[in-house]
Coordinates of C-alpha atoms in Angstrom, one line a residue:
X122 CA 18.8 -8.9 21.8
X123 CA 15.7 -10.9 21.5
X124 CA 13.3 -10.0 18.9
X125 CA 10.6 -10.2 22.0
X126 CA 12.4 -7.7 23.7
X127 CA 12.8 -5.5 20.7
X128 CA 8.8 -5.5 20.1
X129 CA 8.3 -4.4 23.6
X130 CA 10.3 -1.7 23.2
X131 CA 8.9 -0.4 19.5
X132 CA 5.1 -1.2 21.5
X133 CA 5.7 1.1 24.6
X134 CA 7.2 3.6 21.7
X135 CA 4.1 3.4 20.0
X136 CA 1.6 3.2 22.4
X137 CA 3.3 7.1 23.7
X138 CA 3.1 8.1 20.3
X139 CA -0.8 7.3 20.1
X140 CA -1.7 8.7 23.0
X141 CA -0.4 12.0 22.0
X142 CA -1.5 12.0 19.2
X143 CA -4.7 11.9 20.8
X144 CA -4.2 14.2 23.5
X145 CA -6.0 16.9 22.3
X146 CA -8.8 15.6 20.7
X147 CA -11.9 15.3 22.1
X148 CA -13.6 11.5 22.8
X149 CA -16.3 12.8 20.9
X150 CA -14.4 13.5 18.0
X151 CA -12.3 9.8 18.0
X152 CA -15.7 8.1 18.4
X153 CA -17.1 9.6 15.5
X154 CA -14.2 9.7 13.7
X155 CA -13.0 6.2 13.8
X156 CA -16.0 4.8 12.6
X157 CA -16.1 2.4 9.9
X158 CA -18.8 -0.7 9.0
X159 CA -18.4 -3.7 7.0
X160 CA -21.3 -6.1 6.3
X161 CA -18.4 -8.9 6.8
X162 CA -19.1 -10.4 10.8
X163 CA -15.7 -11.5 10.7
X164 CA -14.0 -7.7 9.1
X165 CA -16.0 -5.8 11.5
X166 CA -15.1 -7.7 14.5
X167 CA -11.9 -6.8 13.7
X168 CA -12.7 -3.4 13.4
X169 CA -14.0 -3.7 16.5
X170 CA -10.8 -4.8 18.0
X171 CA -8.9 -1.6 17.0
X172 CA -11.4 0.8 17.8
X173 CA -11.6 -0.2 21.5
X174 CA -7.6 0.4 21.8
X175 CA -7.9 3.7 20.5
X176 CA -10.8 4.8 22.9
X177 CA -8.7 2.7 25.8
X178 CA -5.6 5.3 24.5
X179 CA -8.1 8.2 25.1
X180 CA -9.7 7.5 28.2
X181 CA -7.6 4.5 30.0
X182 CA -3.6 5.7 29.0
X183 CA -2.2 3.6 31.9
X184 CA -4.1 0.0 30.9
X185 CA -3.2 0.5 26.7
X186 CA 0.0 0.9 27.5
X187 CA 0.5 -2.1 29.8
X188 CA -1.8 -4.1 27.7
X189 CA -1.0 -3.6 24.0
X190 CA 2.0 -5.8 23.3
X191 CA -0.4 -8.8 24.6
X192 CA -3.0 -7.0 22.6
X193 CA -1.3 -7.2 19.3
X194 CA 0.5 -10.7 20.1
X195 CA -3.4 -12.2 20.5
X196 CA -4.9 -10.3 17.4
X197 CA -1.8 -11.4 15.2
X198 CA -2.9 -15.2 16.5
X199 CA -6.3 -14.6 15.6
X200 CA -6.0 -12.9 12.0
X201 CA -3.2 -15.9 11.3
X202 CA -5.6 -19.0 12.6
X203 CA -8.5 -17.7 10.6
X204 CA -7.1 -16.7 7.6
X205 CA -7.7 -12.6 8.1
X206 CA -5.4 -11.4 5.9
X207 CA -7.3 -10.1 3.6
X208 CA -9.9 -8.6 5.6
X209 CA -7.1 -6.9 8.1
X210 CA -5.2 -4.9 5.5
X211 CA -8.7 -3.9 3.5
X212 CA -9.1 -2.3 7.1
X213 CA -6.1 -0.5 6.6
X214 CA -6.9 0.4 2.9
X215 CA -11.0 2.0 4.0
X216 CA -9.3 4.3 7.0
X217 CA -7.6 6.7 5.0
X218 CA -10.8 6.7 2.5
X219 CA -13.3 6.7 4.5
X220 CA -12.0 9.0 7.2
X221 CA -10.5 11.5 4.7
X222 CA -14.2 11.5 3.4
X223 CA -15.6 11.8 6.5
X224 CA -12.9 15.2 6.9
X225 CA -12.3 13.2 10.5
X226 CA -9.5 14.6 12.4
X227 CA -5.6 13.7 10.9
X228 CA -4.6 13.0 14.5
X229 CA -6.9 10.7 14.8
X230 CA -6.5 9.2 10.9
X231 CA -2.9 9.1 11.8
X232 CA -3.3 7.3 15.5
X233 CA -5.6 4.7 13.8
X234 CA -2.4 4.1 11.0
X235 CA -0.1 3.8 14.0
X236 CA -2.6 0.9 15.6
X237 CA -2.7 -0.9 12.1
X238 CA 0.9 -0.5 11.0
X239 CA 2.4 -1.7 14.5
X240 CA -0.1 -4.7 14.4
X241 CA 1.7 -5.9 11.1
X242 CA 4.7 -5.8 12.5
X243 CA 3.5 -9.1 14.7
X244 CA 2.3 -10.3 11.2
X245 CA 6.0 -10.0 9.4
X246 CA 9.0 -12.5 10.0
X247 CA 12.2 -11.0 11.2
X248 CA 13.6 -9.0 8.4
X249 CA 10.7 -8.5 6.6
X250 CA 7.7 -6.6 5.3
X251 CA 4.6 -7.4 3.7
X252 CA 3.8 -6.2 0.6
X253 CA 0.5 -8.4 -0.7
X254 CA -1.1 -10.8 -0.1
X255 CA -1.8 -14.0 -2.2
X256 CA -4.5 -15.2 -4.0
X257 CA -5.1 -17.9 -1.3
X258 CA -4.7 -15.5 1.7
X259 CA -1.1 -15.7 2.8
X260 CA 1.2 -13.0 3.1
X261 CA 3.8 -11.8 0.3
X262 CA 7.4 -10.6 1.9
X263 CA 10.1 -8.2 0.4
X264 CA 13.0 -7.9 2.4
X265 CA 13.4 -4.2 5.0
X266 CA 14.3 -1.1 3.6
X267 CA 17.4 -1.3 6.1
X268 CA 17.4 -4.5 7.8
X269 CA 18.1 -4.4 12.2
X270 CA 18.5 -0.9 11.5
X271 CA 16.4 -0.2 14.6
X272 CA 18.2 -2.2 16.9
X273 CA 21.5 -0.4 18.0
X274 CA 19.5 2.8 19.6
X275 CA 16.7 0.3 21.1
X276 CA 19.4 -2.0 22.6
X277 CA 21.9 0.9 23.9
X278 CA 18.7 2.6 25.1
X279 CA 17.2 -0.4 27.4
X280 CA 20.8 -1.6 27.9
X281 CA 21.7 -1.2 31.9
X282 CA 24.5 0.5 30.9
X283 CA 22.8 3.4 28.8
X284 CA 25.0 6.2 29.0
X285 CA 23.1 9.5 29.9
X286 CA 25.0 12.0 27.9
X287 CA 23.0 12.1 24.6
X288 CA 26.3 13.0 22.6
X289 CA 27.7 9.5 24.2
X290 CA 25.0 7.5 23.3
X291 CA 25.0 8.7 19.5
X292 CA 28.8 8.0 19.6
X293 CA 28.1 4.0 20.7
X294 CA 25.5 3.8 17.8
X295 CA 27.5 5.2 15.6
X296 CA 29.8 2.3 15.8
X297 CA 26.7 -0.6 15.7
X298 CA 25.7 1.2 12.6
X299 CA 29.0 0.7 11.0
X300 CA 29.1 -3.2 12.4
X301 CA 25.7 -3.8 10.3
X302 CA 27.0 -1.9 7.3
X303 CA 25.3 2.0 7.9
X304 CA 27.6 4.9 7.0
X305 CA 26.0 7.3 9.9
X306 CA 28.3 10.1 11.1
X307 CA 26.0 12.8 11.9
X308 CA 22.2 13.2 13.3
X309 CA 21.3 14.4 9.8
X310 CA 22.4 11.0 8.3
X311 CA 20.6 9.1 11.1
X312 CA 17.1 11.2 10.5
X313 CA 17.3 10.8 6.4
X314 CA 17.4 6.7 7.2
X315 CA 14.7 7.2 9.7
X316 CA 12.7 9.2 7.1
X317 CA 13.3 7.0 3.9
X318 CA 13.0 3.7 6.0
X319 CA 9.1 5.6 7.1
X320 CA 8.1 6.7 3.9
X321 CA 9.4 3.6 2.8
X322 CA 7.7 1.2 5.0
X323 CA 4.2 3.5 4.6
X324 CA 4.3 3.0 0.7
X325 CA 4.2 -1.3 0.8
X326 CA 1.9 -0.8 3.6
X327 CA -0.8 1.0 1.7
X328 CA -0.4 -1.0 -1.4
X329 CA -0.6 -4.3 0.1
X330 CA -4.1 -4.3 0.2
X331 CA -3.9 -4.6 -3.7
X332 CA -1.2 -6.5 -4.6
X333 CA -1.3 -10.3 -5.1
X334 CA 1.0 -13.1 -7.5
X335 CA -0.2 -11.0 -10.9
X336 CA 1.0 -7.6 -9.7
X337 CA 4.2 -7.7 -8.0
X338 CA 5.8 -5.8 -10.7
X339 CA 4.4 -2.7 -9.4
X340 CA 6.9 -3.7 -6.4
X341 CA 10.1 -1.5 -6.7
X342 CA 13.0 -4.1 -7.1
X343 CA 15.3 -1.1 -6.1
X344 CA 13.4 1.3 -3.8
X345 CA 14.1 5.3 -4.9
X346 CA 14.8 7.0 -1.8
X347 CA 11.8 10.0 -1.5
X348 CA 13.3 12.2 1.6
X349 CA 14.9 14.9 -0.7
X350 CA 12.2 15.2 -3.2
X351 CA 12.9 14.6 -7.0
X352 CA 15.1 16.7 -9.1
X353 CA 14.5 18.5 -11.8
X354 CA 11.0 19.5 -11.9
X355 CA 7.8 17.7 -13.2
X356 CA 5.7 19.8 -16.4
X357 CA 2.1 20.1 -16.0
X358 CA 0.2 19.9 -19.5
X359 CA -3.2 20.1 -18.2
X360 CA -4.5 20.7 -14.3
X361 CA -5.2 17.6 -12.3
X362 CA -8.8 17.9 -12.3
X363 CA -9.1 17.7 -16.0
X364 CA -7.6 14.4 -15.9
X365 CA -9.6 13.3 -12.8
X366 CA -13.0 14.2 -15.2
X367 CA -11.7 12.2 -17.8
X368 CA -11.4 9.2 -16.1
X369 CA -14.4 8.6 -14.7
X370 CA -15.8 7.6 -18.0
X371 CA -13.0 5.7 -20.0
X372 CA -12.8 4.2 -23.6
X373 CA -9.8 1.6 -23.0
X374 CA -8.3 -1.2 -20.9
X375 CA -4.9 -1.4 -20.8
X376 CA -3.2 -4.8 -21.0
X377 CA -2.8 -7.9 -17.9
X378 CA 0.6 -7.1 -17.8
X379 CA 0.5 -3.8 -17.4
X380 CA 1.7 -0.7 -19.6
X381 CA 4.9 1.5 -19.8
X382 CA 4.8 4.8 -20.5
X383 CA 7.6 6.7 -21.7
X384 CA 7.6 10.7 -21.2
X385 CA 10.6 12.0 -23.2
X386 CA 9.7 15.8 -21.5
X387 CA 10.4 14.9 -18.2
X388 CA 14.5 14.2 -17.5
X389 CA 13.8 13.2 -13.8
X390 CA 11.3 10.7 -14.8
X391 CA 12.8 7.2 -17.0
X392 CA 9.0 5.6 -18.0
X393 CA 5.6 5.0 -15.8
X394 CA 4.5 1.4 -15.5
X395 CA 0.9 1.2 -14.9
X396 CA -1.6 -1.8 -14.1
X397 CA -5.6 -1.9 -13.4
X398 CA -6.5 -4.1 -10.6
X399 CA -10.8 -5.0 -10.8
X400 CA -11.0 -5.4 -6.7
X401 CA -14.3 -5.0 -4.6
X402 CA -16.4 -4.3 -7.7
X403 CA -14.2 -1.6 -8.8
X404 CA -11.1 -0.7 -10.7
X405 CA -8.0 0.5 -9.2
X406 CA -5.0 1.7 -11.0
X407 CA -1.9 0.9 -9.8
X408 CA 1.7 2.4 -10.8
X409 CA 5.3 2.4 -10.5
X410 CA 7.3 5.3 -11.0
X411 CA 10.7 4.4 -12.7
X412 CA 13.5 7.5 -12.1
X413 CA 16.1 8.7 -14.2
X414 CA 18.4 8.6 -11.2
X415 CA 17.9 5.1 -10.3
X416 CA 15.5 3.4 -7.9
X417 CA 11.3 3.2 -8.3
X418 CA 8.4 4.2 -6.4
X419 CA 5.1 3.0 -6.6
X420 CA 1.2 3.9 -5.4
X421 CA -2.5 3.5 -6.7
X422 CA -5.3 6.0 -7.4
X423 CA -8.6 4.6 -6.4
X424 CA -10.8 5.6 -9.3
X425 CA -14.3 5.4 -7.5
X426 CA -13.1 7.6 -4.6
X427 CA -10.8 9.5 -6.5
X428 CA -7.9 8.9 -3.9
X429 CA -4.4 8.8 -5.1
X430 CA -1.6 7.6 -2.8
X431 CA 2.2 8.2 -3.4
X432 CA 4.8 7.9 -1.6
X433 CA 4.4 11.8 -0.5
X434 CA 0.9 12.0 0.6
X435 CA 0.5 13.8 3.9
X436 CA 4.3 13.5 4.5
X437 CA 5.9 16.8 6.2
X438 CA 7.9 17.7 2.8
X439 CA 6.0 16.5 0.4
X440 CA 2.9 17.9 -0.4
X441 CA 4.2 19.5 -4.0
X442 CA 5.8 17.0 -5.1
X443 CA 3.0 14.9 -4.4
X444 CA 0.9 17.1 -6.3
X445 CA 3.4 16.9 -9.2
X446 CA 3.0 13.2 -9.5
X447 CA -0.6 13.0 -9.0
X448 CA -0.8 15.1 -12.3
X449 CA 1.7 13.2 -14.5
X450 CA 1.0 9.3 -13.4
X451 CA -2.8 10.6 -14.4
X452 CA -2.0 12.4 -17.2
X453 CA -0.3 9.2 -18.3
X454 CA -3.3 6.4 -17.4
X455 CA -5.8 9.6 -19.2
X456 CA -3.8 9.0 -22.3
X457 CA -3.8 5.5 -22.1
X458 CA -7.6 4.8 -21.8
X459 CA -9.2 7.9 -22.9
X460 CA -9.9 10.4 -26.0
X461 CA -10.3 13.3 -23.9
X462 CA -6.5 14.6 -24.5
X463 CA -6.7 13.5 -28.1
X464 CA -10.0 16.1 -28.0
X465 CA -8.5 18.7 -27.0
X466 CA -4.9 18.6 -28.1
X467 CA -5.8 16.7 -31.8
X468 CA -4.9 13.4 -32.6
X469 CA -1.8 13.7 -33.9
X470 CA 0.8 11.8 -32.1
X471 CA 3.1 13.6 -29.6
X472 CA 6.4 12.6 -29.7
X473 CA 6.7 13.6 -25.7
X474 CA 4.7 9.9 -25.2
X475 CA 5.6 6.6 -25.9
X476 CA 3.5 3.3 -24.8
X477 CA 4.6 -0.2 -24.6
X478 CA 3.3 -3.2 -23.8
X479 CA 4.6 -6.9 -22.7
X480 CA 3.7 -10.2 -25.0
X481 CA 4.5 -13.4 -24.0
X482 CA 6.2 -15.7 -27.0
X483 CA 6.3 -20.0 -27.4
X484 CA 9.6 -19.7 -26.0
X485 CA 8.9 -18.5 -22.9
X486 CA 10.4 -15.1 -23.6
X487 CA 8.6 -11.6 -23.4
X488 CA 9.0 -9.2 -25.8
X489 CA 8.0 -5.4 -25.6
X490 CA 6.1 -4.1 -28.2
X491 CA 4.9 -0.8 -28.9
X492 CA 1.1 0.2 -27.7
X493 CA -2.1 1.2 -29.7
X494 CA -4.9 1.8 -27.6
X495 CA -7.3 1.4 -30.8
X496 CA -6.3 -1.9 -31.4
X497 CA -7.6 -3.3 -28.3
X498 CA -11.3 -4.3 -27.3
X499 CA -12.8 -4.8 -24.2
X500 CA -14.5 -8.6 -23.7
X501 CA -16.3 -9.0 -20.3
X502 CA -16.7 -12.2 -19.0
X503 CA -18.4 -13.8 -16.2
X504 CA -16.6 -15.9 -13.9
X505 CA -19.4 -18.4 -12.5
X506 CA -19.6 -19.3 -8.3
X507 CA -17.2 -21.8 -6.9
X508 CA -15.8 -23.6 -4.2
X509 CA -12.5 -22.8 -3.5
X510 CA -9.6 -24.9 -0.8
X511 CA -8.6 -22.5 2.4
X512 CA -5.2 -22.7 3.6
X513 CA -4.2 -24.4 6.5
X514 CA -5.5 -23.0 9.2
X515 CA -7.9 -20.7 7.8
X516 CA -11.4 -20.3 7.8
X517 CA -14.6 -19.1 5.8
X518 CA -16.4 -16.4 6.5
X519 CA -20.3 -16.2 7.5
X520 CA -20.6 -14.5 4.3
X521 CA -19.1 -17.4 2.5
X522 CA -20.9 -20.1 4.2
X523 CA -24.3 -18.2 3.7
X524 CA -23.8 -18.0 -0.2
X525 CA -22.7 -21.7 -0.1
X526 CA -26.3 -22.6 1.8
X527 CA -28.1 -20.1 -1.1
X528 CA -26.5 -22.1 -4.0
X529 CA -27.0 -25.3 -2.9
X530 CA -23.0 -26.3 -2.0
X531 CA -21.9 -28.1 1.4
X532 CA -18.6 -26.5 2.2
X533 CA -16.0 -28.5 4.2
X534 CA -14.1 -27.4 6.9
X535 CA -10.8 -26.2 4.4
X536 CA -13.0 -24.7 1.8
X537 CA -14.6 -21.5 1.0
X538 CA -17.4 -20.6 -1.2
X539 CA -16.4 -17.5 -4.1
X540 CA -19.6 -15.5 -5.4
X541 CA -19.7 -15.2 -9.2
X542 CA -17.8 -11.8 -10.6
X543 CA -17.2 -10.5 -14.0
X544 CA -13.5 -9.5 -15.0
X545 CA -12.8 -7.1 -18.1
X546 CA -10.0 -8.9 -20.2
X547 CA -8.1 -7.1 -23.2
X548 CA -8.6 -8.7 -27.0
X549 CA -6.2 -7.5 -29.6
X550 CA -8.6 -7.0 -32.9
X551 CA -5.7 -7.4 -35.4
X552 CA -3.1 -10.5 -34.0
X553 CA 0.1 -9.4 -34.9
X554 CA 2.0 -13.0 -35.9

């Protein structure tokens, strides 16, 4: 099967799925609710893109469905050729904010994800999905959740021979499934890989807005599978909006490369790797959830908006237990870079915690050391404006070119022009030798 044909199929699939999703909302409600600005020309014509297929699923069903695979084929081109990367997946990172701030309708929050999340498929090689993007705009790949797992029901179901007994056709999967290594025997086992590979798939999408070469540790090397929850329950010291109070103003930094957090309380939980990313003049925190039972999970909470994503968030199941982690990843990052806890509870240690951090020695080795938030200071430092080499292909944007004019720089036709920024970097008041 070619992989053409396989992306015509998943596009129809998707292009159904849209449509009724927006079915019964009105074309009032999708106009207003998909909209989203960026003072980027290049990001909002992009934007622009998307938002006329979802008002072409609305009002012209016959022409999006007929048109989209072309659709997505062309815009993969264009985001490719000039170096959009970035800018598409940022995209994909304001919808859920802004839209969720915006209280716009989940059906049509939801179609809009459908849009974006099929277009990276066009954007992935075989095999593959994105997870981040790197520093100089191309695209980081982990392997699928469950490689070609998609293709035995898509091929048996646009094969000439599809049989029209649905018991049959489950019985002629069955045995692909077991050729590419699945052990499937019921439609329960078939749904839990369609759920995990979903939830899955949604996590890495989400993050890859905020993942480049310095933070792929916040990449699950083993992925935990989320469709039965976690066992053993999750303690709640203090209510979520304590925590979410206390960050807004906090004391610390934690190290480049990242902290881990230990919580001896909690058996389903083994330790809580966290990171701070300083992206679009604003610090996101970014985790990785490391269980007891093997495997990881990882999200973000977006300080400034006060959004946190896991794995969980608006899935059918999972609103508890994504409730449950909001609490204890905060709780965690609180400790880590605030007093407030210290306040309340005193500052006497607590042996539930634990905090490590990661040091680099001469010999190229790291070593893990254990974590004092007062020995650390904060240094700012400014990084000054410079010109920076596109890759191949790629182009800068009008924003880039008109800062280039303001400082004085000619740029050439593989170069970009970077605005000055200041980054917060960690210094350790007493070097331990």
């Amino acid at each position: 099967m070619k992989e053409s044909d396989l992306r015509k199929y998943k596009t129809k699939s998707s292009a159904k799925v849209i449509i009724e999703k927006l079915d019964n909302v009105e074309t009032e409600d999708i106009v207003t609710g998909i909209f989203i600005k960026s003072d980027d020309a290049e990001m909002e014509h992009l934007i622009k893109l998307f938002e006329k297929q979802l008002i072409a699923a609305k009002l012209r069903k016959g022409d999006f469905k007929g048109e989209l695979y072309k659709f997505f084929k062309n815009t993969a081109r264009y985001i490719k050729k000039n170096g959009l990367l970035m800018e598409f997946f940022k995209i994909a990172y304001d919808i859920n904010i802004e839209m969720e701030r915006k209280h716009a309708n989940r059906d049509v929050i939801n179609a809009y994800l459908s849009l974006i999340m099929e277009q990276v498929s066009y954007l992935e090689n075989e095999g593959k999905t994105i997870c981040g993007i790197t520093k100089s705009g191309d695209a980081i790949e982990c392997d699928e959740i469950y490689p070609k797992f998609e293709r035995p029901i898509i091929e048996l179901m646009i094969s000439k021979d599809k049989p029209n007994n649905p018991k049959r056709l489950f019985e002629l999967a069955k045995k692909k499934y077991k050729l590419l290594g699945y052990n499937i025997e019921t439609l329960e086992d078939y749904h839990i890989y369609v759920a995990n590979q979903q939830l899955i798939t949604n996590m890495l999408f989400h993050l890859a807005y905020l993942i480049n070469e310095d933070y792929m540790d916040i990449i699950p090397d083993v992925h935990f599978l989320p469709c039965f929850g976690i066992k053993g329950d999750i303690r709640i010291n203090h209510p979520t909006p304590f925590y979410i109070e206390a960050l807004k103003v906090r004391k610390y930094t934690i190290p480049s490369k990242g902290l881990i957090c230990k919580i001896n309380d909690v058996d389903s939980i083994s330790e809580i790797f966290i990171m701070e990313r300083f992206i679009d003049d604003k610090v996101v925190m970014l985790y990785k959830i490391n269980m007891s039972s093997g495997g990881s999970t990882s999200g973000f909470y977006d300080i400034k908006e006060n959004y946190f994503f896991s794995i969980w968030r608006n899935s059918d199941v999972g609103a508890n237990i994504h409730a449950k982690v909001e609490n204890i990843v905060l709780e965690s990052y609180c400790r880590a870079t605030t007093n407030k806890i210290d306040e309340v509870e005193g500052e006497k240690p607590r042996k539930e915690w634990e905090f490590y951090y990661k040091i680099d020695r001469q010999n190229g080795d790291l070593e893990t050391k254990e974590y004092n938030k007062n020995q650390y200071i904060e240094k700012i430092t400014t990084v000054k404006p410079y010109v920076r080499k596109l890759p191949a292909g790629a182009k800068a944007s009008e924003e880039a070119k008109r800062l280039a004019i303001k400082y004085g720089y000619e740029l050439e036709k593989d170069e970009t022009f970077v605005n000055s920024f200041k980054k917060s970097v960690n210094m350790v008041k007493h070097f331990d030798v």
